[in-house]
mmCIF file of C-alpha atoms and ligand atoms in Angstrom:
data_model
loop_
_atom_site.group_PDB
_atom_site.id
_atom_site.type_symbol
_atom_site.label_atom_id
_atom_site.label_comp_id
_atom_site.label_asym_id
_atom_site.label_seq_id
_atom_site.Cartn_x
_atom_site.Cartn_y
_atom_site.Cartn_z
ATOM 1 C CA MET A 1 -21.752 7.870 32.067
ATOM 2 C CA ASP A 2 -18.683 7.404 29.942
ATOM 3 C CA ARG A 3 -15.759 6.640 32.094
ATOM 4 C CA LYS A 4 -13.214 8.317 29.815
ATOM 5 C CA LEU A 5 -15.210 11.522 29.676
ATOM 6 C CA ASN A 6 -15.437 11.509 33.444
ATOM 7 C CA LEU A 7 -11.667 11.154 33.871
ATOM 8 C CA ASN A 8 -10.969 14.011 31.482
ATOM 9 C CA ARG A 9 -13.326 16.204 33.392
ATOM 10 C CA ALA A 10 -11.572 15.381 36.656
ATOM 11 C CA GLU A 11 -8.220 16.295 35.209
ATOM 12 C CA THR A 12 -9.268 19.703 34.032
ATOM 13 C CA PHE A 13 -11.835 20.763 36.568
ATOM 14 C CA SER A 14 -11.872 20.469 40.328
ATOM 15 C CA PHE A 15 -14.339 21.798 42.895
ATOM 16 C CA ILE A 16 -11.419 22.111 45.363
ATOM 17 C CA ASN A 17 -9.815 25.522 45.438
ATOM 18 C CA PRO A 18 -6.026 24.928 45.742
ATOM 19 C CA TRP A 19 -5.480 28.377 47.306
ATOM 20 C CA ILE A 20 -7.852 27.597 50.172
ATOM 21 C CA ARG A 21 -6.335 24.126 50.537
ATOM 22 C CA TYR A 22 -2.694 25.261 50.710
ATOM 23 C CA PHE A 23 -3.515 28.308 52.775
ATOM 24 C CA LEU A 24 -5.148 26.077 55.381
ATOM 25 C CA PHE A 25 -2.242 23.640 55.170
ATOM 26 C CA PHE A 26 0.424 26.333 55.531
ATOM 27 C CA PHE A 27 -1.293 28.111 58.482
ATOM 28 C CA SER A 28 -1.996 24.890 60.353
ATOM 29 C CA PHE A 29 1.598 23.896 59.805
ATOM 30 C CA LEU A 30 2.863 27.227 61.184
ATOM 31 C CA PHE A 31 0.782 26.866 64.341
ATOM 32 C CA TRP A 32 1.709 23.191 64.564
ATOM 33 C CA VAL A 33 5.405 24.184 64.743
ATOM 34 C CA PHE A 34 4.457 26.878 67.245
ATOM 35 C CA SER A 35 2.659 24.282 69.445
ATOM 36 C CA LEU A 36 5.842 22.194 69.516
ATOM 37 C CA LEU A 37 7.693 25.275 70.732
ATOM 38 C CA ILE A 38 5.164 25.854 73.495
ATOM 39 C CA ILE A 39 5.443 22.222 74.635
ATOM 40 C CA ALA A 40 9.261 22.468 74.622
ATOM 41 C CA ILE A 41 9.145 25.661 76.754
ATOM 42 C CA GLY A 42 6.665 24.047 79.130
ATOM 43 C CA VAL A 43 8.782 20.891 79.562
ATOM 44 C CA TYR A 44 11.915 22.995 80.001
ATOM 45 C CA ALA A 45 10.242 25.086 82.702
ATOM 46 C CA LYS A 46 8.952 21.952 84.425
ATOM 47 C CA VAL A 47 12.390 20.275 84.453
ATOM 48 C CA GLN A 48 14.235 23.437 85.510
ATOM 49 C CA LYS A 49 11.971 24.121 88.482
ATOM 50 C CA ALA A 50 13.201 22.517 91.685
ATOM 51 C CA THR A 51 10.795 24.073 94.216
ATOM 52 C CA ASP A 52 7.012 23.960 94.074
ATOM 53 C CA THR A 53 6.109 27.402 95.504
ATOM 54 C CA VAL A 54 5.085 28.747 92.093
ATOM 55 C CA ARG A 55 2.720 25.820 91.614
ATOM 56 C CA ASP A 56 1.244 26.357 95.074
ATOM 57 C CA THR A 57 0.735 30.038 94.291
ATOM 58 C CA PHE A 58 -1.080 29.517 91.052
ATOM 59 C CA LEU A 59 -2.968 26.349 92.152
ATOM 60 C CA ILE A 60 -1.816 24.743 88.906
ATOM 61 C CA ASP A 61 1.808 24.848 87.721
ATOM 62 C CA PRO A 62 2.103 27.390 84.863
ATOM 63 C CA ALA A 63 4.511 24.946 83.148
ATOM 64 C CA VAL A 64 1.748 22.310 83.110
ATOM 65 C CA ILE A 65 -0.703 24.854 81.649
ATOM 66 C CA LEU A 66 1.803 25.527 78.845
ATOM 67 C CA ILE A 67 2.208 21.835 78.150
ATOM 68 C CA VAL A 68 -1.585 21.233 78.096
ATOM 69 C CA VAL A 69 -2.217 24.243 75.793
ATOM 70 C CA GLY A 70 0.615 23.084 73.534
ATOM 71 C CA VAL A 71 -0.642 19.506 73.301
ATOM 72 C CA VAL A 72 -4.221 20.580 72.521
ATOM 73 C CA MET A 73 -2.931 22.978 69.889
ATOM 74 C CA PHE A 74 -0.667 20.218 68.490
ATOM 75 C CA PHE A 75 -3.583 17.873 67.851
ATOM 76 C CA ILE A 76 -5.908 20.504 66.422
ATOM 77 C CA THR A 77 -3.329 21.937 63.992
ATOM 78 C CA PHE A 78 -2.204 18.410 63.073
ATOM 79 C CA CYS A 79 -5.790 17.636 61.988
ATOM 80 C CA GLY A 80 -5.926 20.844 59.968
ATOM 81 C CA CYS A 81 -2.544 20.264 58.385
ATOM 82 C CA ILE A 82 -2.999 16.680 57.312
ATOM 83 C CA GLY A 83 -6.718 17.126 56.634
ATOM 84 C CA ALA A 84 -6.017 19.908 54.120
ATOM 85 C CA LEU A 85 -3.072 18.084 52.542
ATOM 86 C CA ARG A 86 -4.847 14.727 52.100
ATOM 87 C CA GLU A 87 -8.321 16.283 51.547
ATOM 88 C CA ASN A 88 -9.529 14.165 54.434
ATOM 89 C CA ILE A 89 -13.056 15.154 55.453
ATOM 90 C CA ARG A 90 -12.971 13.451 58.836
ATOM 91 C CA LEU A 91 -9.762 15.185 59.897
ATOM 92 C CA LEU A 92 -11.050 18.536 58.608
ATOM 93 C CA LYS A 93 -14.298 18.104 60.548
ATOM 94 C CA THR A 94 -12.370 17.257 63.704
ATOM 95 C CA PHE A 95 -10.234 20.362 63.121
ATOM 96 C CA SER A 96 -13.262 22.582 62.526
ATOM 97 C CA LEU A 97 -15.235 21.293 65.509
ATOM 98 C CA SER A 98 -12.368 21.457 68.039
ATOM 99 C CA LEU A 99 -11.370 24.923 66.857
ATOM 100 C CA THR A 100 -14.978 26.068 67.277
ATOM 101 C CA LEU A 101 -15.059 24.607 70.818
ATOM 102 C CA VAL A 102 -11.759 26.343 71.718
ATOM 103 C CA PHE A 103 -12.990 29.619 70.245
ATOM 104 C CA LEU A 104 -16.321 29.511 72.110
ATOM 105 C CA THR A 105 -14.495 28.662 75.394
ATOM 106 C CA GLN A 106 -12.247 31.699 75.004
ATOM 107 C CA LEU A 107 -15.193 33.898 74.105
ATOM 108 C CA ALA A 108 -17.091 32.708 77.208
ATOM 109 C CA ILE A 109 -14.079 33.379 79.422
ATOM 110 C CA ALA A 110 -13.629 36.895 77.979
ATOM 111 C CA VAL A 111 -17.340 37.760 78.322
ATOM 112 C CA LEU A 112 -17.532 36.396 81.899
ATOM 113 C CA GLY A 113 -14.316 38.213 82.857
ATOM 114 C CA PHE A 114 -15.823 41.441 81.504
ATOM 115 C CA PHE A 115 -19.196 41.148 83.168
ATOM 116 C CA TYR A 116 -17.800 39.846 86.456
ATOM 117 C CA SER A 117 -14.892 42.258 86.555
ATOM 118 C CA ASP A 118 -15.110 42.626 90.355
ATOM 119 C CA GLN A 119 -14.739 38.878 90.838
ATOM 120 C CA THR A 120 -11.937 38.826 88.250
ATOM 121 C CA ARG A 121 -10.164 41.528 90.253
ATOM 122 C CA ASP A 122 -10.594 39.572 93.497
ATOM 123 C CA ALA A 123 -9.305 36.370 91.889
ATOM 124 C CA LEU A 124 -6.254 38.192 90.544
ATOM 125 C CA GLY A 125 -5.793 39.750 93.979
ATOM 126 C CA LYS A 126 -5.587 36.284 95.550
ATOM 127 C CA PHE A 127 -2.772 35.338 93.180
ATOM 128 C CA VAL A 128 -0.869 38.551 93.859
ATOM 129 C CA LYS A 129 -1.340 38.092 97.613
ATOM 130 C CA LYS A 130 0.212 34.624 97.388
ATOM 131 C CA ALA A 131 3.025 36.017 95.243
ATOM 132 C CA ILE A 132 3.687 38.655 97.939
ATOM 133 C CA VAL A 133 3.597 36.030 100.713
ATOM 134 C CA HIS A 134 6.127 33.836 98.850
ATOM 135 C CA TYR A 135 8.175 36.724 97.516
ATOM 136 C CA ARG A 136 11.361 35.601 99.244
ATOM 137 C CA ASP A 137 10.805 31.825 98.782
ATOM 138 C CA ASP A 138 10.968 31.681 94.997
ATOM 139 C CA LEU A 139 13.114 33.681 92.622
ATOM 140 C CA ASP A 140 10.510 33.436 89.820
ATOM 141 C CA LEU A 141 7.783 34.961 92.009
ATOM 142 C CA GLN A 142 10.245 37.668 93.136
ATOM 143 C CA ASN A 143 11.085 38.491 89.527
ATOM 144 C CA LEU A 144 7.397 38.478 88.590
ATOM 145 C CA MET A 145 6.411 40.906 91.388
ATOM 146 C CA ASP A 146 9.395 43.135 90.713
ATOM 147 C CA TYR A 147 8.524 43.194 87.026
ATOM 148 C CA ILE A 148 4.854 44.073 87.645
ATOM 149 C CA GLN A 149 5.687 46.816 90.168
ATOM 150 C CA LYS A 150 8.342 48.439 87.934
ATOM 151 C CA GLU A 151 6.325 48.117 84.742
ATOM 152 C CA PHE A 152 3.021 49.373 86.110
ATOM 153 C CA LYS A 153 4.714 51.816 88.553
ATOM 154 C CA CYS A 154 2.774 50.443 91.491
ATOM 155 C CA CYS A 155 3.363 48.864 94.950
ATOM 156 C CA GLY A 156 1.408 46.026 96.571
ATOM 157 C CA TRP A 157 -2.112 45.005 95.395
ATOM 158 C CA ASN A 158 -4.374 47.502 97.201
ATOM 159 C CA ASN A 159 -1.478 49.700 98.275
ATOM 160 C CA TYR A 160 2.056 49.470 99.723
ATOM 161 C CA THR A 161 0.910 48.305 103.158
ATOM 162 C CA ASP A 162 0.056 44.932 101.510
ATOM 163 C CA TRP A 163 3.705 44.029 101.880
ATOM 164 C CA SER A 164 2.888 43.209 105.523
ATOM 165 C CA TRP A 165 1.458 39.996 104.128
ATOM 166 C CA ASN A 166 5.097 38.916 103.749
ATOM 167 C CA LEU A 167 6.914 37.587 106.818
ATOM 168 C CA TYR A 168 10.031 39.716 106.176
ATOM 169 C CA PHE A 169 8.187 42.990 105.523
ATOM 170 C CA ASN A 170 5.419 42.495 108.107
ATOM 171 C CA CYS A 171 5.007 45.694 110.110
ATOM 172 C CA THR A 172 4.068 44.326 113.535
ATOM 173 C CA LEU A 173 6.326 45.422 116.367
ATOM 174 C CA GLU A 174 7.308 41.832 117.260
ATOM 175 C CA ASN A 175 8.743 41.214 113.806
ATOM 176 C CA PRO A 176 12.538 40.691 114.260
ATOM 177 C CA SER A 177 13.313 41.078 110.524
ATOM 178 C CA THR A 178 15.628 43.896 109.489
ATOM 179 C CA GLU A 179 13.167 44.667 106.695
ATOM 180 C CA ARG A 180 10.264 45.203 109.065
ATOM 181 C CA CYS A 181 7.806 47.797 107.621
ATOM 182 C CA ALA A 182 9.863 48.014 104.430
ATOM 183 C CA VAL A 183 8.726 47.471 100.806
ATOM 184 C CA PRO A 184 10.859 45.882 98.077
ATOM 185 C CA PHE A 185 13.218 47.993 96.028
ATOM 186 C CA SER A 186 10.997 47.513 92.950
ATOM 187 C CA CYS A 187 8.473 49.897 94.605
ATOM 188 C CA CYS A 188 11.000 52.741 94.571
ATOM 189 C CA THR A 189 10.669 55.603 92.109
ATOM 190 C CA PRO A 190 13.912 56.199 90.216
ATOM 191 C CA VAL A 191 15.751 59.299 91.365
ATOM 192 C CA PRO A 192 17.030 61.232 88.322
ATOM 193 C CA GLY A 193 20.752 61.874 88.373
ATOM 194 C CA GLU A 194 21.372 59.724 91.462
ATOM 195 C CA ALA A 195 24.900 58.296 91.217
ATOM 196 C CA VAL A 196 24.541 55.452 93.751
ATOM 197 C CA ILE A 197 21.238 53.612 93.779
ATOM 198 C CA ASN A 198 19.695 53.565 97.253
ATOM 199 C CA THR A 199 18.474 49.996 97.583
ATOM 200 C CA MET A 200 17.194 50.762 101.100
ATOM 201 C CA CYS A 201 14.782 53.464 99.860
ATOM 202 C CA GLY A 202 11.776 51.274 100.731
ATOM 203 C CA PHE A 203 12.736 50.868 104.391
ATOM 204 C CA GLY A 204 10.087 51.998 106.919
ATOM 205 C CA VAL A 205 7.728 53.097 104.151
ATOM 206 C CA GLN A 206 4.753 51.156 105.530
ATOM 207 C CA THR A 207 4.736 53.427 108.603
ATOM 208 C CA GLN A 208 4.453 56.525 106.439
ATOM 209 C CA ASN A 209 1.269 58.137 105.232
ATOM 210 C CA TYR A 210 0.374 58.366 101.545
ATOM 211 C CA LEU A 211 1.969 61.784 100.971
ATOM 212 C CA ASP A 212 5.306 60.901 102.600
ATOM 213 C CA ALA A 213 5.423 57.563 100.774
ATOM 214 C CA THR A 214 4.890 59.371 97.452
ATOM 215 C CA ARG A 215 8.363 60.902 97.777
ATOM 216 C CA THR A 216 10.217 57.568 97.604
ATOM 217 C CA ILE A 217 7.909 54.886 96.182
ATOM 218 C CA TYR A 218 4.970 54.382 93.811
ATOM 219 C CA PRO A 219 2.150 54.825 96.308
ATOM 220 C CA VAL A 220 -0.706 53.419 94.188
ATOM 221 C CA GLY A 221 -1.551 49.691 94.366
ATOM 222 C CA CYS A 222 -1.191 47.470 91.304
ATOM 223 C CA ALA A 223 -4.904 46.640 91.149
ATOM 224 C CA ASP A 224 -5.827 50.283 90.418
ATOM 225 C CA LYS A 225 -2.862 50.645 88.109
ATOM 226 C CA ALA A 226 -3.885 47.566 86.124
ATOM 227 C CA VAL A 227 -7.439 48.930 85.676
ATOM 228 C CA MET A 228 -5.945 52.265 84.523
ATOM 229 C CA TRP A 229 -3.633 50.493 82.137
ATOM 230 C CA VAL A 230 -6.472 48.532 80.472
ATOM 231 C CA GLU A 231 -8.629 51.677 80.220
ATOM 232 C CA SER A 232 -5.861 53.639 78.541
ATOM 233 C CA HIS A 233 -4.875 50.740 76.239
ATOM 234 C CA LEU A 234 -8.346 49.663 75.056
ATOM 235 C CA LEU A 235 -7.239 49.807 71.463
ATOM 236 C CA LEU A 236 -4.282 47.525 72.128
ATOM 237 C CA VAL A 237 -6.410 45.129 74.168
ATOM 238 C CA GLY A 238 -8.971 45.005 71.330
ATOM 239 C CA ALA A 239 -6.255 44.459 68.729
ATOM 240 C CA LEU A 240 -4.788 41.604 70.780
ATOM 241 C CA ALA A 241 -8.207 39.966 71.141
ATOM 242 C CA LEU A 242 -8.822 40.307 67.412
ATOM 243 C CA GLY A 243 -5.339 38.974 66.655
ATOM 244 C CA MET A 244 -6.219 35.835 68.653
ATOM 245 C CA ALA A 245 -9.760 35.496 67.269
ATOM 246 C CA LEU A 246 -9.128 36.124 63.566
ATOM 247 C CA PRO A 247 -6.836 33.095 62.841
ATOM 248 C CA GLN A 248 -9.311 30.827 64.640
ATOM 249 C CA ILE A 249 -12.315 32.164 62.749
ATOM 250 C CA ALA A 250 -10.391 31.965 59.472
ATOM 251 C CA GLY A 251 -9.479 28.333 60.268
ATOM 252 C CA ILE A 252 -13.122 27.444 60.987
ATOM 253 C CA VAL A 253 -14.500 29.174 57.858
ATOM 254 C CA LEU A 254 -11.801 27.891 55.503
ATOM 255 C CA SER A 255 -12.037 24.303 56.712
ATOM 256 C CA GLN A 256 -15.820 24.386 56.329
ATOM 257 C CA ILE A 257 -15.414 25.683 52.747
ATOM 258 C CA LEU A 258 -12.857 23.004 51.983
ATOM 259 C CA ILE A 259 -15.119 20.293 53.442
ATOM 260 C CA SER A 260 -18.044 21.318 51.220
ATOM 261 C CA GLN A 261 -15.738 21.538 48.196
ATOM 262 C CA ILE A 262 -14.428 18.061 48.801
ATOM 263 C CA GLN A 263 -17.986 16.793 49.219
ATOM 264 C CA ASP A 264 -18.928 18.458 45.900
ATOM 265 C CA GLU A 265 -15.926 16.812 44.273
ATOM 266 C CA ILE A 266 -16.844 13.386 45.607
ATOM 267 C CA SER A 267 -20.480 13.630 44.472
ATOM 268 C CA SER A 268 -19.406 14.903 41.054
ATOM 269 C CA VAL A 269 -17.294 11.800 40.287
ATOM 270 C CA MET A 270 -19.822 9.375 41.715
HETATM 271 C C1 LIG B 301 -4.196 50.465 102.106
HETATM 272 O O1 LIG B 301 -5.218 49.572 101.809
HETATM 273 C C2 LIG B 301 -5.878 49.015 102.945
HETATM 274 C C3 LIG B 301 -6.872 47.968 102.477
HETATM 275 O O2 LIG B 301 -7.553 48.380 101.316
HETATM 276 C C4 LIG B 301 -6.549 50.162 103.704
HETATM 277 O O3 LIG B 301 -7.206 49.643 104.895
HETATM 278 C C5 LIG B 301 -5.483 51.185 104.126
HETATM 279 O O4 LIG B 301 -6.136 52.320 104.743
HETATM 280 C C6 LIG B 301 -4.708 51.652 102.920
HETATM 281 N N1 LIG B 301 -3.618 52.488 103.369
HETATM 282 C C7 LIG B 301 -3.176 53.568 102.710
HETATM 283 C C8 LIG B 301 -2.071 54.291 103.313
HETATM 284 O O5 LIG B 301 -3.726 53.952 101.680
HETATM 285 C C1 LIG B 302 1.982 40.282 110.468
HETATM 286 O O1 LIG B 302 2.398 39.292 111.430
HETATM 287 C C2 LIG B 302 1.530 39.182 112.540
HETATM 288 C C3 LIG B 302 2.180 38.279 113.551
HETATM 289 O O2 LIG B 302 2.683 37.130 112.917
HETATM 290 C C4 LIG B 302 0.200 38.688 112.061
HETATM 291 O O3 LIG B 302 -0.711 38.531 113.179
HETATM 292 C C5 LIG B 302 -0.387 39.641 111.072
HETATM 293 O O4 LIG B 302 -1.604 39.142 110.524
HETATM 294 C C6 LIG B 302 0.613 39.904 109.956
HETATM 295 N N1 LIG B 302 0.127 40.988 109.072
HETATM 296 C C7 LIG B 302 -0.453 40.740 107.900
HETATM 297 C C8 LIG B 302 -0.961 41.957 107.179
HETATM 298 O O5 LIG B 302 -0.604 39.647 107.440
#
């Protein structure tokens, strides 16, 4: 074929859609910056943390999880970003394949968590139990438990007597702690119009029956409240899942389109 004719054709016509190419580039770049942020937060949390009780509670340090997620995301989005910019098929294929793997892994976890909801609940219960046991040892765990109990208006995992798992709140007679049979202040229901907050409102609650406890604290355990929360926020949960899945699916589809367009372009000039 005439070389000059070929060149002219390449200048005016391309199989590669610039919108798809720059869309993929821009989105990968956005998540690439986001991954750097996640790594930075993870490293900061790791450096800040002096004690290891949080790591012992969650088996793996949450800061390490952040760093690993950030690094994986960094490499995937880097492939997408540079692959789209340089029209590099190998990078785009790596991007597409790793994104597919990540997506399928998340899907598998979600499906398993749904079908094995009892086991999921037990596993979560183990974490909360450890958080209750180490409540006084680590400020982060204390803040986490206080936040959960206040936000979900609940106390303990099964119910408020779970606080006996903690050395300070344990309700056995021999316990010398001043907080024996108490529950933390975060279990307390707010009293409307109360001028001075009664931080001792949880004292002795573990010895009370359900009805008496209802007057001062949230009597329902956080496990039941969490199930209720999910059931009443199904739309939000679905939207969140979709919000996570859509960018991944879009990335996989767009990179596949771009790959085939680049291949068309290559075979057209050969
Ligand atoms: C709290 O939960 C435990 C374990 O599920 C149960 O044995 C106990 O009866 C419950 N107590 C109250 C007051 O509901
Ligand atoms: C409370 O402490 C006693 C004595 O140390 C222990 O035997 C018991 O198991 C503890 N209670 C709970 C619920 O862990």
